[in-house]
Short mmCIF file of C-alpha atoms in Angstrom, two decimals:
data_model
loop_
_atom_site.label_atom_id
_atom_site.label_comp_id
_atom_site.label_asym_id
_atom_site.label_seq_id
_atom_site.Cartn_x
_atom_site.Cartn_y
_atom_site.Cartn_z
CA MET A 1 5.13 18.37 49.58
CA THR A 2 8.73 17.22 49.08
CA SER A 3 7.60 13.99 47.38
CA ALA A 4 5.73 15.98 44.72
CA LEU A 5 8.80 18.16 44.15
CA LYS A 6 11.04 15.08 43.88
CA ALA A 7 8.64 13.33 41.50
CA THR A 8 8.45 16.40 39.28
CA TRP A 9 12.20 16.97 39.23
CA ALA A 10 13.06 13.29 38.64
CA ASN A 11 10.94 13.03 35.49
CA PRO A 12 12.65 14.76 32.49
CA SER A 13 9.34 15.72 30.89
CA LEU A 14 7.85 17.12 34.10
CA ARG A 15 11.10 18.88 35.02
CA THR A 16 11.31 20.58 31.64
CA SER A 17 7.62 21.47 31.77
CA ALA A 18 8.12 23.11 35.17
CA LEU A 19 11.05 25.15 33.87
CA ALA A 20 9.14 26.11 30.72
CA ILE A 21 6.10 27.28 32.66
CA PHE A 22 8.36 29.32 34.96
CA PHE A 23 9.79 31.20 31.99
CA PHE A 24 6.32 31.49 30.45
CA GLY A 25 5.23 33.09 33.72
CA THR A 26 8.31 35.30 33.57
CA THR A 27 7.15 36.84 30.27
CA GLY A 28 3.89 37.97 31.86
CA ALA A 29 5.41 38.92 35.21
CA ALA A 30 8.02 41.08 33.47
CA THR A 31 5.58 42.97 31.24
CA SER A 32 2.04 42.93 32.68
CA PRO A 33 2.70 45.30 35.62
CA TYR A 34 4.06 47.90 33.17
CA GLN A 35 1.91 47.12 30.12
CA SER A 36 -0.56 49.97 30.57
CA LEU A 37 2.27 52.43 31.24
CA ILE A 38 3.97 51.41 28.02
CA GLY A 39 0.83 51.27 25.89
CA ILE A 40 -0.77 54.50 27.13
CA GLN A 41 1.98 56.77 28.45
CA GLU A 42 4.93 55.78 26.26
CA LEU A 43 3.31 54.74 22.98
CA GLY A 44 0.26 57.02 23.11
CA LEU A 45 -2.78 54.73 23.12
CA SER A 46 -5.96 56.27 24.52
CA ASN A 47 -7.55 54.77 27.63
CA SER A 48 -10.52 53.47 25.64
CA GLY A 49 -8.26 52.20 22.88
CA TYR A 50 -6.10 50.32 25.37
CA ALA A 51 -9.15 48.78 27.09
CA THR A 52 -10.59 47.66 23.74
CA LEU A 53 -7.25 46.17 22.71
CA MET A 54 -6.94 44.21 25.96
CA PHE A 55 -10.46 42.81 25.63
CA ALA A 56 -9.90 41.77 22.01
CA ALA A 57 -6.58 40.17 22.98
CA ALA A 58 -8.33 38.16 25.73
CA VAL A 59 -10.94 36.87 23.27
CA ILE A 60 -8.27 35.89 20.75
CA ASN A 61 -6.18 34.24 23.46
CA VAL A 62 -8.95 31.94 24.67
CA THR A 63 -9.86 31.12 21.05
CA ALA A 64 -6.24 30.32 20.23
CA SER A 65 -5.89 28.14 23.34
CA VAL A 66 -8.92 26.03 22.41
CA MET A 67 -7.86 25.74 18.75
CA MET A 68 -4.26 24.83 19.63
CA GLY A 69 -5.52 22.26 22.12
CA ILE A 70 -7.70 20.62 19.48
CA LEU A 71 -4.85 20.68 16.95
CA ALA A 72 -2.34 19.24 19.41
CA ASP A 73 -4.74 16.41 20.31
CA ARG A 74 -5.20 15.56 16.63
CA MET A 75 -1.44 15.59 16.06
CA GLY A 76 -0.85 13.65 19.26
CA ASP A 77 2.34 15.70 19.72
CA TYR A 78 2.29 18.50 22.29
CA ARG A 79 6.04 19.13 22.04
CA THR A 80 5.79 20.39 18.44
CA SER A 81 2.95 22.75 19.36
CA ILE A 82 4.94 24.06 22.33
CA ILE A 83 7.93 24.80 20.07
CA TYR A 84 5.97 26.75 17.45
CA VAL A 85 3.83 28.62 19.97
CA SER A 86 7.00 29.72 21.79
CA LEU A 87 8.21 31.35 18.57
CA PHE A 88 5.06 33.49 18.52
CA GLY A 89 6.10 34.79 21.92
CA VAL A 90 9.64 35.54 20.75
CA ALA A 91 8.30 37.42 17.73
CA GLY A 92 5.61 39.31 19.69
CA TYR A 93 7.76 40.59 22.53
CA ALA A 94 10.71 41.36 20.23
CA LEU A 95 8.46 43.30 17.85
CA VAL A 96 7.23 45.61 20.62
CA TYR A 97 10.75 46.19 21.95
CA LEU A 98 12.40 46.81 18.59
CA ALA A 99 9.66 48.78 16.82
CA ALA A 100 8.43 50.66 19.91
CA ASN A 101 5.30 52.07 18.26
CA VAL A 102 1.54 51.65 18.42
CA PRO A 103 1.15 49.47 15.28
CA ALA A 104 3.73 47.02 16.59
CA PHE A 105 2.05 46.96 20.01
CA VAL A 106 -1.36 46.27 18.43
CA VAL A 107 -0.05 43.56 16.09
CA ALA A 108 1.79 41.85 18.93
CA LYS A 109 -1.21 41.96 21.29
CA LEU A 110 -3.77 40.84 18.69
CA LEU A 111 -1.87 38.36 16.50
CA LEU A 112 1.29 37.07 18.16
CA LEU A 113 1.03 37.13 21.94
CA PRO A 114 -2.50 35.62 22.17
CA VAL A 115 -1.16 32.53 20.38
CA PHE A 116 1.83 32.47 22.74
CA GLY A 117 -0.67 32.57 25.61
CA ALA A 118 -1.81 29.08 24.56
CA LEU A 119 1.56 27.81 25.81
CA ASN A 120 0.18 27.63 29.35
CA SER A 121 -2.53 25.16 28.35
CA LEU A 122 -0.19 23.20 26.08
CA ILE A 123 2.39 22.69 28.82
CA PHE A 124 -0.27 21.34 31.19
CA ALA A 125 -1.56 19.14 28.33
CA ASN A 126 1.95 17.74 27.88
CA VAL A 127 2.16 17.12 31.63
CA ARG A 128 -1.14 15.26 31.48
CA ALA A 129 -0.02 13.16 28.51
CA SER A 130 3.30 12.38 30.21
CA SER A 131 1.69 11.34 33.49
CA GLY A 132 -0.14 8.20 32.45
CA ALA A 133 1.62 6.15 35.14
CA LEU A 134 0.60 8.53 37.93
CA SER A 135 -2.47 8.11 40.10
CA ALA A 136 -5.13 10.82 40.19
CA ALA A 137 -3.79 12.03 43.56
CA GLN A 138 -0.22 12.17 42.24
CA LEU A 139 -1.35 14.10 39.17
CA VAL A 140 -3.02 16.73 41.37
CA SER A 141 0.23 17.10 43.33
CA VAL A 142 2.34 17.37 40.18
CA ASN A 143 -0.03 19.93 38.61
CA SER A 144 0.06 21.93 41.84
CA THR A 145 3.85 21.85 41.93
CA ILE A 146 4.14 23.01 38.33
CA ARG A 147 1.51 25.72 38.91
CA ALA A 148 3.54 26.94 41.88
CA THR A 149 6.41 27.80 39.54
CA ILE A 150 4.22 30.43 37.85
CA SER A 151 3.60 32.05 41.22
CA LEU A 152 7.35 31.94 41.84
CA SER A 153 7.96 33.92 38.65
CA TRP A 154 5.44 36.53 39.84
CA VAL A 155 7.16 36.76 43.21
CA LEU A 156 10.58 37.33 41.64
CA MET A 157 10.15 39.20 38.37
CA PRO A 158 7.98 42.33 38.93
CA GLY A 159 10.23 43.63 41.68
CA LEU A 160 13.41 42.59 39.86
CA VAL A 161 12.32 44.34 36.64
CA GLY A 162 11.26 47.38 38.65
CA VAL A 163 14.69 47.60 40.27
CA MET A 164 16.50 47.07 36.96
CA LEU A 165 14.51 49.80 35.22
CA ALA A 166 14.30 52.23 38.13
CA GLY A 167 15.07 55.70 36.82
CA ALA A 168 15.06 54.53 33.20
CA SER A 169 13.46 56.75 30.57
CA SER A 170 11.43 53.82 29.19
CA MET A 171 9.92 50.58 30.48
CA LEU A 172 10.25 48.92 27.05
CA PRO A 173 13.27 46.85 28.14
CA ALA A 174 10.73 44.76 30.07
CA TYR A 175 9.74 43.41 26.65
CA LEU A 176 13.38 42.52 25.95
CA ILE A 177 13.42 40.48 29.17
CA ALA A 178 10.19 38.78 28.06
CA THR A 179 11.76 38.06 24.66
CA VAL A 180 14.68 36.29 26.31
CA ALA A 181 12.28 34.28 28.50
CA ALA A 182 10.27 33.25 25.42
CA VAL A 183 13.51 32.15 23.72
CA VAL A 184 14.23 29.96 26.75
CA CYS A 185 10.75 28.40 26.38
CA PHE A 186 11.58 27.59 22.76
CA VAL A 187 14.98 26.09 23.66
CA LEU A 188 13.47 23.96 26.42
CA GLY A 189 10.78 22.65 24.09
CA ALA A 190 13.07 22.05 21.13
CA PHE A 191 16.06 20.48 22.87
CA PHE A 192 15.07 19.21 26.32
CA LEU A 193 11.39 18.22 26.30
CA PRO A 194 10.81 14.51 25.59
CA ILE A 195 7.94 13.61 23.28
CA ALA A 196 4.91 12.56 25.34
CA PRO A 197 3.26 9.20 24.59
CA LYS A 198 0.52 9.53 21.99
CA LEU A 199 -2.93 9.06 23.48
CA GLU A 200 -5.77 7.46 21.58
CA ILE A 201 -8.95 9.55 21.51
CA GLU A 202 -12.08 7.64 22.44
CA GLY A 203 -14.42 7.78 19.48
CA GLY A 204 -11.63 8.00 16.91
CA ALA A 205 -11.30 10.49 14.06
CA GLU A 206 -14.91 11.67 14.17
CA ARG A 207 -14.60 12.90 17.76
CA ALA A 208 -11.28 14.57 16.91
CA ARG A 209 -12.87 16.79 14.27
CA PHE A 210 -12.83 20.51 15.02
CA LEU A 211 -16.58 21.10 15.32
CA ALA A 212 -17.05 17.90 17.30
CA SER A 213 -14.31 19.04 19.68
CA LEU A 214 -15.95 22.44 20.13
CA GLY A 215 -19.21 20.63 20.81
CA GLU A 216 -17.60 18.88 23.78
CA VAL A 217 -16.65 22.23 25.31
CA ILE A 218 -20.20 23.58 25.19
CA GLU A 219 -22.10 20.42 26.12
CA PRO A 220 -23.94 20.92 29.45
CA ARG A 221 -21.83 18.41 31.40
CA VAL A 222 -18.69 20.45 30.68
CA ALA A 223 -20.12 23.96 30.32
CA LEU A 224 -21.95 23.95 33.67
CA ARG A 225 -18.86 22.79 35.54
CA VAL A 226 -16.65 25.34 33.79
CA THR A 227 -19.21 27.99 34.77
CA ALA A 228 -19.05 26.88 38.41
CA ILE A 229 -15.24 27.09 38.40
CA ALA A 230 -15.37 30.50 36.68
CA LEU A 231 -17.74 31.84 39.34
CA ILE A 232 -15.28 30.68 42.01
CA CYS A 233 -12.19 31.99 40.21
CA SER A 234 -13.84 35.37 39.61
CA MET A 235 -13.14 36.06 43.29
CA LEU A 236 -9.40 36.20 42.54
CA HIS A 237 -9.93 38.81 39.83
CA ILE A 238 -12.28 40.97 41.86
CA SER A 239 -9.79 40.96 44.73
CA ASP A 240 -7.02 42.06 42.36
CA ALA A 241 -9.26 44.93 41.22
CA VAL A 242 -10.42 46.22 44.60
CA ARG A 243 -7.47 45.42 46.87
CA PRO A 244 -5.32 48.37 45.70
CA LEU A 245 -8.27 50.73 46.02
CA ILE A 246 -9.19 49.50 49.52
CA VAL A 247 -5.59 49.46 50.78
CA THR A 248 -4.89 53.01 49.62
CA GLY A 249 -8.42 54.19 50.44
CA LYS A 250 -10.48 53.02 53.41
CA ALA A 251 -7.57 51.12 54.96
CA LYS A 252 -5.41 54.27 54.91
CA GLY A 253 -2.39 52.47 53.48
CA THR A 254 0.17 53.48 50.88
CA VAL A 255 1.42 52.13 47.57
CA ALA A 256 4.38 50.68 49.48
CA ASP A 257 1.95 48.79 51.73
CA LEU A 258 0.21 47.45 48.65
CA GLY A 259 3.48 46.13 47.21
CA ILE A 260 4.39 44.42 50.48
CA ILE A 261 0.93 42.85 50.82
CA VAL A 262 0.96 41.53 47.24
CA GLY A 263 4.44 40.08 47.78
CA ILE A 264 3.44 38.39 51.04
CA VAL A 265 0.35 36.83 49.47
CA ALA A 266 2.29 35.59 46.42
CA ALA A 267 4.95 33.99 48.62
CA LEU A 268 2.29 32.31 50.77
CA GLU A 269 0.55 31.02 47.65
CA ILE A 270 3.68 29.09 46.62
CA VAL A 271 3.84 27.29 49.96
CA PHE A 272 0.13 26.57 50.19
CA ILE A 273 -0.24 25.46 46.56
CA LEU A 274 1.94 22.49 47.50
CA PHE A 275 -0.21 21.94 50.61
CA TRP A 276 -3.44 21.83 48.60
CA GLY A 277 -1.79 19.42 46.16
CA LYS A 278 -1.61 16.96 49.07
CA ALA A 279 -5.06 17.76 50.45
CA GLU A 280 -6.68 14.85 48.57
CA ARG A 281 -5.23 12.55 51.24
CA TRP A 282 -7.91 13.87 53.58
CA MET A 283 -10.67 14.98 51.18
CA THR A 284 -11.71 14.80 47.54
CA PRO A 285 -10.37 17.53 45.21
CA VAL A 286 -13.87 18.97 44.83
CA ARG A 287 -14.34 19.27 48.60
CA ALA A 288 -10.84 20.77 48.93
CA LEU A 289 -11.69 23.34 46.27
CA ALA A 290 -15.03 24.13 47.94
CA LEU A 291 -13.27 24.60 51.28
CA GLY A 292 -10.60 26.86 49.80
CA ALA A 293 -13.19 28.88 47.90
CA GLY A 294 -15.33 29.26 51.02
CA LEU A 295 -12.33 30.60 52.93
CA TYR A 296 -11.57 33.01 50.10
CA ALA A 297 -15.16 34.26 50.17
CA ALA A 298 -14.71 34.93 53.89
CA TYR A 299 -11.50 36.82 53.09
CA LEU A 300 -13.29 39.00 50.51
CA ILE A 301 -15.94 39.90 53.09
CA LEU A 302 -13.26 40.81 55.62
CA GLN A 303 -11.44 42.83 52.97
CA GLY A 304 -14.64 44.69 52.18
CA LEU A 305 -15.03 45.57 55.85
CA ALA A 306 -11.39 46.62 56.39
CA THR A 307 -10.93 50.17 57.65
CA GLU A 308 -7.34 50.06 58.95
CA ARG A 309 -4.04 49.11 57.37
CA TRP A 310 -3.40 46.33 59.88
CA HIS A 311 -6.71 44.73 58.92
CA VAL A 312 -5.41 44.06 55.40
CA TYR A 313 -2.06 42.79 56.67
CA ALA A 314 -3.85 40.44 59.06
CA GLN A 315 -5.87 39.02 56.16
CA THR A 316 -2.82 38.01 54.09
CA LEU A 317 -2.57 34.55 55.70
CA ILE A 318 -6.15 33.53 54.89
CA SER A 319 -5.84 35.18 51.47
CA GLY A 320 -2.69 33.27 50.53
CA PHE A 321 -3.97 29.98 51.96
CA ALA A 322 -7.35 30.13 50.22
CA ALA A 323 -6.10 31.63 46.94
CA ALA A 324 -3.63 28.75 46.59
CA ALA A 325 -6.56 26.32 46.42
CA ILE A 326 -8.41 28.35 43.79
CA ILE A 327 -5.24 28.78 41.73
CA SER A 328 -4.11 25.15 41.70
CA LEU A 329 -7.00 22.71 42.23
CA PRO A 330 -9.16 23.69 39.19
CA ILE A 331 -6.35 22.68 36.80
CA THR A 332 -6.74 18.92 37.22
CA TYR A 333 -10.51 19.23 37.68
CA LEU A 334 -10.88 21.00 34.32
CA GLN A 335 -8.55 18.54 32.59
CA ASP A 336 -10.64 15.66 33.95
CA LEU A 337 -13.78 17.03 32.28
CA ILE A 338 -12.36 15.78 28.96
CA ALA A 339 -9.86 13.35 30.43
CA ASP A 340 -8.76 11.58 27.24
CA ARG A 341 -8.08 14.85 25.36
CA PRO A 342 -5.13 16.54 27.15
CA GLY A 343 -5.03 19.47 24.73
CA LEU A 344 -8.74 20.20 24.71
CA GLY A 345 -9.13 19.50 28.41
CA SER A 346 -6.24 21.80 29.28
CA SER A 347 -7.61 24.54 27.02
CA LEU A 348 -10.49 24.79 29.50
CA ILE A 349 -7.96 26.46 31.81
CA ALA A 350 -7.84 29.40 29.36
CA VAL A 351 -11.63 29.36 28.97
CA ASN A 352 -11.96 29.57 32.74
CA ILE A 353 -9.52 32.49 32.97
CA PHE A 354 -11.45 34.38 30.30
CA LEU A 355 -14.87 33.75 31.81
CA SER A 356 -13.80 34.50 35.38
CA ALA A 357 -12.12 37.75 34.32
CA GLY A 358 -15.27 38.79 32.44
CA LEU A 359 -17.46 37.95 35.42
CA SER A 360 -15.23 39.96 37.74
CA ALA A 361 -15.51 42.98 35.46
CA GLY A 362 -19.29 42.78 35.71
CA ILE A 363 -19.13 42.31 39.49
CA PHE A 364 -16.86 45.33 39.83
CA ALA A 365 -19.11 47.51 37.68
CA LEU A 366 -22.27 46.44 39.52
CA GLY A 367 -20.72 46.63 42.98
CA THR A 368 -19.24 50.09 42.52
CA SER A 369 -22.48 51.40 40.99
CA ILE A 370 -24.44 50.30 44.06
CA GLY A 371 -21.88 50.89 46.80
CA ASP A 372 -18.16 51.41 47.37
CA TYR A 373 -15.12 49.21 46.69
CA GLY A 374 -15.75 47.32 49.92
CA PHE A 375 -19.24 46.41 48.72
CA ALA A 376 -17.78 45.20 45.42
CA SER A 377 -15.47 42.89 47.40
CA ILE A 378 -18.42 41.50 49.38
CA LEU A 379 -20.47 41.07 46.19
CA GLY A 380 -17.58 39.10 44.72
CA ALA A 381 -17.74 36.77 47.73
CA MET A 382 -21.46 36.23 47.16
CA VAL A 383 -20.90 35.32 43.50
CA GLY A 384 -18.11 32.95 44.51
CA CYS A 385 -20.46 31.22 46.93
CA LEU A 386 -22.91 30.66 44.07
CA GLY A 387 -20.08 28.89 42.24
CA ILE A 388 -19.38 26.68 45.27
CA ILE A 389 -23.05 25.70 45.53
CA LEU A 390 -23.29 24.96 41.80
CA LEU A 391 -20.12 22.85 41.89
CA LEU A 392 -21.28 20.78 44.85
CA VAL A 393 -24.73 20.25 43.30
CA LEU A 394 -23.21 19.11 40.00
CA GLU A 395 -20.81 16.73 41.72
CA THR A 396 -23.56 14.91 43.60
CA GLY A 397 -24.32 13.15 40.31
CA LYS A 398 -22.16 10.78 38.33
CA ARG A 399 -19.59 11.94 35.83
CA THR A 400 -20.01 10.64 32.25
CA PRO A 401 -17.36 8.29 30.75
CA HIS A 402 -15.21 11.12 29.31
CA GLY A 403 -14.49 12.41 32.84
CA ARG A 404 -13.79 10.88 36.21
CA ARG A 405 -14.70 11.61 39.81
#
């Protein structure tokens, strides 16, 4: 674990990328927990209007991530893309804070912040382009280390913002904090991030064309594997949806218990993300991911069966351990699907987030229509197991030249 941390900190590009992704995570961690309160209660959006806005923003975000990835690959310069995308974040968060009205909120969520959301993929693309001298195992460890910094921001910021704004008449200052964090992302990209070596795209200019690039995303070799990962990652989203309802319902807990449980799991994730980054010493990344996903499926079943508060507390260790694998290991796997295109390959991270969130919404709706929240949790585990099976079946064959085992 310490070797991955040292390697990341010693390399100026990786060190700056880790700091940038921490402050990118800070923007979400500062605003997301309070976003619905601001949009609905403070600014006056209806429940249906807010839900529609969030769905549209998710569609635009994944589209922007893919387009920015393709553009950055064609330019061969991820630093420039990171700089300009950061400015979208500065403008979006500042607009909401300063204007404090529904039109500003809608414009920010639909036009500015979805583009800023592409920063996550671009930073990992820059890491990939800057890591040509690293082995596949080292790259997994570095990606895991950098991903852990996002979890760190989510451990620190929600509670810190909550304390800072406790008793305040408005939660809008959370957007001021996010604005400052986006400014830091811009400064890091503009003044501290070295330019990554330009990578040559196999197939030349024809393969770099926009439609040809989109074709690579939807070709069966890539699409089926992304689907398998999305089925697995949907378990994280379904747990986020049902955990609060189970803790404060069948498990007879309180909102305070929920906050403690979420904090414990987030802290454990940071530690175990680094562990899973080293797991390839004993097993392949695919087997490590399958093991972690299988453990998380077991956790979802136990969560669905929980009837006492201590049950949920007892499950935090397996939850944090298994979630760390699902959070970190798919990053390098998805990048490897289009290994010579760091921007396009990294944009699959956003595609996976979108698909897995959509799947979890369907699982939640189906599960709660048939049974209770516990059944929805168990159904999520079943869907995740389908993803594990699909992934293992796909990986029994050989990867085509654009990817690697």
